[in-house]
Amino acid sequence: MEPSARFRAEILRRHPGTPQYSRVLERRSSHDDLIDHLVRSTALQRGEAARVVLDVLAYFDESTEDFVRRRHRELQSGGAVNAEIFERIAAELPHRAVAPPELSLRQLRRIVYG
C-alpha cells in the first residue's frame, strides 16, 4: 500500500464517522509534503501533523450551509438565543476564507430550520 493510501486508511480508522475527513481525503491524493514540512518545522509528530492538516482542510472545505448549522449548534449550546445567534453568524460569514454571498437573517434561519 502506498504511503498516501496508508495515511487515508489510518485517518479513517482512527476517526470513524467524520465525513469532513472523508471528503478531504477523497479530493486530494497526498498531503505528505505538507505533513513532512510540519514535522520538520514544529514539534509535532507525524500523526499529529496529519491531523492538523486534515482539520485545516476540513475547516476550509465546509460549505456555507454546514458552517451555519455548526455555528448555530455551538452558539445555542453556549446559551445564546436565536436572535443573537443569527446576527453573529451573519457577521462571521464575510470573514470566512471564501466568503459566500451576503445572506439575510431569514435565509440563515431557513438553512438551520428548513
mmCIF file of N, CA, C and O in Angstrom, residues 14-79:
data_model
loop_
_atom_site.group_PDB
_atom_site.id
_atom_site.type_symbol
_atom_site.label_atom_id
_atom_site.label_comp_id
_atom_site.label_asym_id
_atom_site.label_seq_id
_atom_site.Cartn_x
_atom_site.Cartn_y
_atom_site.Cartn_z
ATOM 1 N N ARG A 14 -8.988 5.774 12.649
ATOM 2 C CA ARG A 14 -8.924 6.497 13.926
ATOM 3 C C ARG A 14 -10.116 7.416 14.161
ATOM 4 O O ARG A 14 -10.443 7.724 15.298
ATOM 5 N N HIS A 15 -10.706 7.887 13.094
ATOM 6 C CA HIS A 15 -11.774 8.884 13.214
ATOM 7 C C HIS A 15 -13.005 8.467 12.408
ATOM 8 O O HIS A 15 -13.398 9.149 11.464
ATOM 9 N N PRO A 16 -13.625 7.354 12.795
ATOM 10 C CA PRO A 16 -14.825 6.937 12.068
ATOM 11 C C PRO A 16 -15.946 7.946 12.289
ATOM 12 O O PRO A 16 -16.004 8.606 13.315
ATOM 13 N N GLY A 17 -16.819 8.063 11.328
ATOM 14 C CA GLY A 17 -17.950 8.965 11.486
ATOM 15 C C GLY A 17 -17.584 10.427 11.335
ATOM 16 O O GLY A 17 -18.289 11.296 11.829
ATOM 17 N N THR A 18 -16.462 10.726 10.695
ATOM 18 C CA THR A 18 -16.080 12.115 10.458
ATOM 19 C C THR A 18 -16.097 12.363 8.950
ATOM 20 O O THR A 18 -15.078 12.266 8.284
ATOM 21 N N PRO A 19 -17.273 12.683 8.412
ATOM 22 C CA PRO A 19 -17.393 12.833 6.963
ATOM 23 C C PRO A 19 -16.525 13.944 6.395
ATOM 24 O O PRO A 19 -16.130 13.879 5.242
ATOM 25 N N GLN A 20 -16.211 14.956 7.206
ATOM 26 C CA GLN A 20 -15.375 16.035 6.681
ATOM 27 C C GLN A 20 -13.994 15.513 6.310
ATOM 28 O O GLN A 20 -13.406 15.958 5.337
ATOM 29 N N TYR A 21 -13.467 14.543 7.035
ATOM 30 C CA TYR A 21 -12.172 13.961 6.675
ATOM 31 C C TYR A 21 -12.297 13.142 5.402
ATOM 32 O O TYR A 21 -11.430 13.190 4.535
ATOM 33 N N SER A 22 -13.370 12.383 5.280
ATOM 34 C CA SER A 22 -13.565 11.568 4.078
ATOM 35 C C SER A 22 -13.610 12.441 2.836
ATOM 36 O O SER A 22 -12.986 12.137 1.821
ATOM 37 N N ARG A 23 -14.350 13.552 2.912
ATOM 38 C CA ARG A 23 -14.448 14.457 1.757
ATOM 39 C C ARG A 23 -13.079 15.001 1.371
ATOM 40 O O ARG A 23 -12.722 15.037 0.201
ATOM 41 N N VAL A 24 -12.313 15.422 2.353
ATOM 42 C CA VAL A 24 -10.989 15.991 2.075
ATOM 43 C C VAL A 24 -10.077 14.929 1.490
ATOM 44 O O VAL A 24 -9.379 15.166 0.511
ATOM 45 N N LEU A 25 -10.088 13.739 2.067
ATOM 46 C CA LEU A 25 -9.204 12.678 1.596
ATOM 47 C C LEU A 25 -9.568 12.209 0.190
ATOM 48 O O LEU A 25 -8.698 11.819 -0.580
ATOM 49 N N GLU A 26 -10.842 12.248 -0.155
ATOM 50 C CA GLU A 26 -11.260 11.832 -1.493
ATOM 51 C C GLU A 26 -10.798 12.825 -2.555
ATOM 52 O O GLU A 26 -10.531 12.445 -3.681
ATOM 53 N N ARG A 27 -10.703 14.086 -2.215
ATOM 54 C CA ARG A 27 -10.360 15.118 -3.192
ATOM 55 C C ARG A 27 -8.869 15.296 -3.393
ATOM 56 O O ARG A 27 -8.437 15.827 -4.400
ATOM 57 N N ARG A 28 -8.087 14.938 -2.437
ATOM 58 C CA ARG A 28 -6.648 15.169 -2.508
ATOM 59 C C ARG A 28 -5.921 13.825 -2.528
ATOM 60 O O ARG A 28 -6.269 12.926 -1.793
ATOM 61 N N SER A 29 -4.894 13.749 -3.357
ATOM 62 C CA SER A 29 -4.183 12.479 -3.439
ATOM 63 C C SER A 29 -3.186 12.305 -2.299
ATOM 64 O O SER A 29 -3.038 11.221 -1.771
ATOM 65 N N SER A 30 -2.495 13.376 -1.925
ATOM 66 C CA SER A 30 -1.492 13.224 -0.878
ATOM 67 C C SER A 30 -1.185 14.567 -0.241
ATOM 68 O O SER A 30 -1.149 15.593 -0.916
ATOM 69 N N HIS A 31 -0.948 14.521 1.032
ATOM 70 C CA HIS A 31 -0.531 15.714 1.769
ATOM 71 C C HIS A 31 0.818 15.461 2.422
ATOM 72 O O HIS A 31 1.211 16.176 3.329
ATOM 73 N N ASP A 32 1.496 14.434 1.949
ATOM 74 C CA ASP A 32 2.747 14.021 2.583
ATOM 75 C C ASP A 32 3.781 15.135 2.630
ATOM 76 O O ASP A 32 4.487 15.283 3.625
ATOM 77 N N ASP A 33 3.893 15.945 1.573
ATOM 78 C CA ASP A 33 4.892 17.014 1.573
ATOM 79 C C ASP A 33 4.595 18.059 2.640
ATOM 80 O O ASP A 33 5.489 18.515 3.349
ATOM 81 N N LEU A 34 3.331 18.410 2.809
ATOM 82 C CA LEU A 34 2.949 19.377 3.845
ATOM 83 C C LEU A 34 3.148 18.776 5.239
ATOM 84 O O LEU A 34 3.649 19.449 6.149
ATOM 85 N N ILE A 35 2.786 17.523 5.407
ATOM 86 C CA ILE A 35 2.969 16.851 6.699
ATOM 87 C C ILE A 35 4.453 16.777 7.040
ATOM 88 O O ILE A 35 4.858 17.082 8.167
ATOM 89 N N ASP A 36 5.281 16.407 6.062
ATOM 90 C CA ASP A 36 6.728 16.363 6.281
ATOM 91 C C ASP A 36 7.257 17.733 6.699
ATOM 92 O O ASP A 36 8.085 17.844 7.609
ATOM 93 N N HIS A 37 6.771 18.779 6.042
ATOM 94 C CA HIS A 37 7.199 20.140 6.391
ATOM 95 C C HIS A 37 6.827 20.476 7.836
ATOM 96 O O HIS A 37 7.641 21.035 8.582
ATOM 97 N N LEU A 38 5.600 20.150 8.239
ATOM 98 C CA LEU A 38 5.178 20.438 9.617
ATOM 99 C C LEU A 38 6.007 19.659 10.631
ATOM 100 O O LEU A 38 6.347 20.188 11.694
ATOM 101 N N VAL A 39 6.331 18.426 10.325
ATOM 102 C CA VAL A 39 7.156 17.617 11.241
ATOM 103 C C VAL A 39 8.544 18.247 11.381
ATOM 104 O O VAL A 39 9.088 18.329 12.483
ATOM 105 N N ARG A 40 9.113 18.724 10.263
ATOM 106 C CA ARG A 40 10.443 19.353 10.303
ATOM 107 C C ARG A 40 10.422 20.698 11.010
ATOM 108 O O ARG A 40 11.374 21.062 11.695
ATOM 109 N N SER A 41 9.348 21.458 10.832
ATOM 110 C CA SER A 41 9.356 22.844 11.308
ATOM 111 C C SER A 41 8.642 23.062 12.641
ATOM 112 O O SER A 41 8.628 24.185 13.146
ATOM 113 N N THR A 42 8.066 22.004 13.213
ATOM 114 C CA THR A 42 7.374 22.125 14.501
ATOM 115 C C THR A 42 7.751 20.946 15.384
ATOM 116 O O THR A 42 8.493 20.062 14.970
ATOM 117 N N ALA A 43 7.188 20.931 16.570
ATOM 118 C CA ALA A 43 7.418 19.810 17.484
ATOM 119 C C ALA A 43 6.370 18.708 17.307
ATOM 120 O O ALA A 43 6.327 17.769 18.098
ATOM 121 N N LEU A 44 5.561 18.808 16.262
ATOM 122 C CA LEU A 44 4.511 17.813 16.047
ATOM 123 C C LEU A 44 5.080 16.492 15.547
ATOM 124 O O LEU A 44 6.007 16.469 14.737
ATOM 125 N N GLN A 45 4.497 15.416 16.030
ATOM 126 C CA GLN A 45 4.803 14.095 15.490
ATOM 127 C C GLN A 45 4.027 13.937 14.183
ATOM 128 O O GLN A 45 3.085 14.680 13.910
ATOM 129 N N ARG A 46 4.363 12.949 13.379
ATOM 130 C CA ARG A 46 3.732 12.776 12.066
ATOM 131 C C ARG A 46 2.207 12.626 12.177
ATOM 132 O O ARG A 46 1.469 13.247 11.419
ATOM 133 N N GLY A 47 1.732 11.827 13.098
ATOM 134 C CA GLY A 47 0.286 11.642 13.246
ATOM 135 C C GLY A 47 -0.415 12.929 13.645
ATOM 136 O O GLY A 47 -1.511 13.233 13.164
ATOM 137 N N GLU A 48 0.222 13.696 14.531
ATOM 138 C CA GLU A 48 -0.355 14.982 14.946
ATOM 139 C C GLU A 48 -0.380 15.963 13.778
ATOM 140 O O GLU A 48 -1.368 16.683 13.576
ATOM 141 N N ALA A 49 0.698 16.003 13.016
ATOM 142 C CA ALA A 49 0.764 16.901 11.860
ATOM 143 C C ALA A 49 -0.302 16.529 10.833
ATOM 144 O O ALA A 49 -0.957 17.403 10.261
ATOM 145 N N ALA A 50 -0.499 15.239 10.632
ATOM 146 C CA ALA A 50 -1.528 14.780 9.689
ATOM 147 C C ALA A 50 -2.905 15.228 10.152
ATOM 148 O O ALA A 50 -3.730 15.681 9.350
ATOM 149 N N ARG A 51 -3.150 15.115 11.428
ATOM 150 C CA ARG A 51 -4.454 15.530 11.963
ATOM 151 C C ARG A 51 -4.656 17.032 11.811
ATOM 152 O O ARG A 51 -5.738 17.487 11.462
ATOM 153 N N VAL A 52 -3.619 17.820 12.037
ATOM 154 C CA VAL A 52 -3.716 19.274 11.870
ATOM 155 C C VAL A 52 -4.026 19.611 10.407
ATOM 156 O O VAL A 52 -4.910 20.420 10.122
ATOM 157 N N VAL A 53 -3.322 18.973 9.488
ATOM 158 C CA VAL A 53 -3.564 19.225 8.060
ATOM 159 C C VAL A 53 -5.008 18.893 7.711
ATOM 160 O O VAL A 53 -5.708 19.680 7.066
ATOM 161 N N LEU A 54 -5.483 17.747 8.168
ATOM 162 C CA LEU A 54 -6.867 17.364 7.868
ATOM 163 C C LEU A 54 -7.872 18.309 8.510
ATOM 164 O O LEU A 54 -8.885 18.651 7.894
ATOM 165 N N ASP A 55 -7.611 18.722 9.734
ATOM 166 C CA ASP A 55 -8.525 19.653 10.398
ATOM 167 C C ASP A 55 -8.615 20.973 9.635
ATOM 168 O O ASP A 55 -9.703 21.519 9.447
ATOM 169 N N VAL A 56 -7.483 21.496 9.194
ATOM 170 C CA VAL A 56 -7.478 22.762 8.458
ATOM 171 C C VAL A 56 -8.181 22.595 7.114
ATOM 172 O O VAL A 56 -9.020 23.419 6.732
ATOM 173 N N LEU A 57 -7.875 21.525 6.392
ATOM 174 C CA LEU A 57 -8.520 21.307 5.100
ATOM 175 C C LEU A 57 -10.017 21.088 5.256
ATOM 176 O O LEU A 57 -10.814 21.612 4.472
ATOM 177 N N ALA A 58 -10.418 20.332 6.272
ATOM 178 C CA ALA A 58 -11.851 20.100 6.507
ATOM 179 C C ALA A 58 -12.545 21.404 6.879
ATOM 180 O O ALA A 58 -13.670 21.656 6.447
ATOM 181 N N TYR A 59 -11.877 22.247 7.651
ATOM 182 C CA TYR A 59 -12.451 23.544 8.028
ATOM 183 C C TYR A 59 -12.735 24.382 6.785
ATOM 184 O O TYR A 59 -13.807 24.956 6.630
ATOM 185 N N PHE A 60 -11.765 24.450 5.880
ATOM 186 C CA PHE A 60 -11.947 25.261 4.678
ATOM 187 C C PHE A 60 -12.842 24.590 3.646
ATOM 188 O O PHE A 60 -13.326 25.230 2.724
ATOM 189 N N ASP A 61 -13.086 23.295 3.784
ATOM 190 C CA ASP A 61 -13.951 22.561 2.868
ATOM 191 C C ASP A 61 -15.419 22.652 3.280
ATOM 192 O O ASP A 61 -16.304 22.275 2.525
ATOM 193 N N GLU A 62 -15.693 23.164 4.460
ATOM 194 C CA GLU A 62 -17.055 23.229 4.989
ATOM 195 C C GLU A 62 -17.916 24.172 4.139
ATOM 196 O O GLU A 62 -17.528 25.302 3.874
ATOM 197 N N SER A 63 -19.072 23.688 3.722
ATOM 198 C CA SER A 63 -19.977 24.523 2.936
ATOM 199 C C SER A 63 -20.578 25.614 3.822
ATOM 200 O O SER A 63 -20.551 25.528 5.054
ATOM 201 N N THR A 64 -21.152 26.618 3.186
ATOM 202 C CA THR A 64 -21.810 27.687 3.933
ATOM 203 C C THR A 64 -22.912 27.125 4.808
ATOM 204 O O THR A 64 -23.031 27.475 5.992
ATOM 205 N N GLU A 65 -23.712 26.228 4.235
ATOM 206 C CA GLU A 65 -24.819 25.645 4.992
ATOM 207 C C GLU A 65 -24.318 24.860 6.198
ATOM 208 O O GLU A 65 -24.870 24.981 7.296
ATOM 209 N N ASP A 66 -23.261 24.064 6.008
ATOM 210 C CA ASP A 66 -22.700 23.300 7.131
ATOM 211 C C ASP A 66 -22.130 24.231 8.197
ATOM 212 O O ASP A 66 -22.274 23.987 9.394
ATOM 213 N N PHE A 67 -21.471 25.310 7.751
ATOM 214 C CA PHE A 67 -20.933 26.287 8.699
ATOM 215 C C PHE A 67 -22.054 26.917 9.520
ATOM 216 O O PHE A 67 -21.951 27.010 10.750
ATOM 217 N N VAL A 68 -23.132 27.336 8.844
ATOM 218 C CA VAL A 68 -24.247 27.984 9.547
ATOM 219 C C VAL A 68 -24.855 27.022 10.571
ATOM 220 O O VAL A 68 -25.092 27.392 11.726
ATOM 221 N N ARG A 69 -25.079 25.776 10.171
ATOM 222 C CA ARG A 69 -25.665 24.799 11.098
ATOM 223 C C ARG A 69 -24.741 24.521 12.283
ATOM 224 O O ARG A 69 -25.182 24.445 13.430
ATOM 225 N N ARG A 70 -23.440 24.367 11.992
ATOM 226 C CA ARG A 70 -22.481 24.085 13.068
ATOM 227 C C ARG A 70 -22.410 25.244 14.046
ATOM 228 O O ARG A 70 -22.480 25.061 15.267
ATOM 229 N N ARG A 71 -22.278 26.473 13.528
ATOM 230 C CA ARG A 71 -22.181 27.634 14.419
ATOM 231 C C ARG A 71 -23.460 27.820 15.216
ATOM 232 O O ARG A 71 -23.418 28.194 16.382
ATOM 233 N N HIS A 72 -24.613 27.548 14.599
ATOM 234 C CA HIS A 72 -25.878 27.658 15.324
ATOM 235 C C HIS A 72 -25.879 26.696 16.506
ATOM 236 O O HIS A 72 -26.211 27.075 17.623
ATOM 237 N N ARG A 73 -25.477 25.441 16.261
ATOM 238 C CA ARG A 73 -25.418 24.449 17.355
ATOM 239 C C ARG A 73 -24.448 24.907 18.444
ATOM 240 O O ARG A 73 -24.753 24.832 19.626
ATOM 241 N N GLU A 74 -23.268 25.377 18.050
ATOM 242 C CA GLU A 74 -22.267 25.797 19.026
ATOM 243 C C GLU A 74 -22.767 26.969 19.870
ATOM 244 O O GLU A 74 -22.633 26.944 21.097
ATOM 245 N N LEU A 75 -23.300 27.963 19.219
ATOM 246 C CA LEU A 75 -23.759 29.149 19.949
ATOM 247 C C LEU A 75 -24.986 28.833 20.804
ATOM 248 O O LEU A 75 -25.107 29.324 21.927
ATOM 249 N N GLN A 76 -25.873 27.998 20.292
ATOM 250 C CA GLN A 76 -27.059 27.613 21.053
ATOM 251 C C GLN A 76 -26.657 26.819 22.292
ATOM 252 O O GLN A 76 -27.199 27.034 23.380
ATOM 253 N N SER A 77 -25.679 25.925 22.138
ATOM 254 C CA SER A 77 -25.234 25.140 23.300
ATOM 255 C C SER A 77 -24.526 26.018 24.326
ATOM 256 O O SER A 77 -24.438 25.665 25.498
ATOM 257 N N GLY A 78 -24.042 27.180 23.892
ATOM 258 C CA GLY A 78 -23.424 28.133 24.805
ATOM 259 C C GLY A 78 -24.426 29.054 25.476
ATOM 260 O O GLY A 78 -24.046 29.957 26.212
ATOM 261 N N GLY A 79 -25.719 28.858 25.180
ATOM 262 C CA GLY A 79 -26.748 29.625 25.850
ATOM 263 C C GLY A 79 -27.266 30.834 25.085
ATOM 264 O O GLY A 79 -28.119 31.567 25.589
#
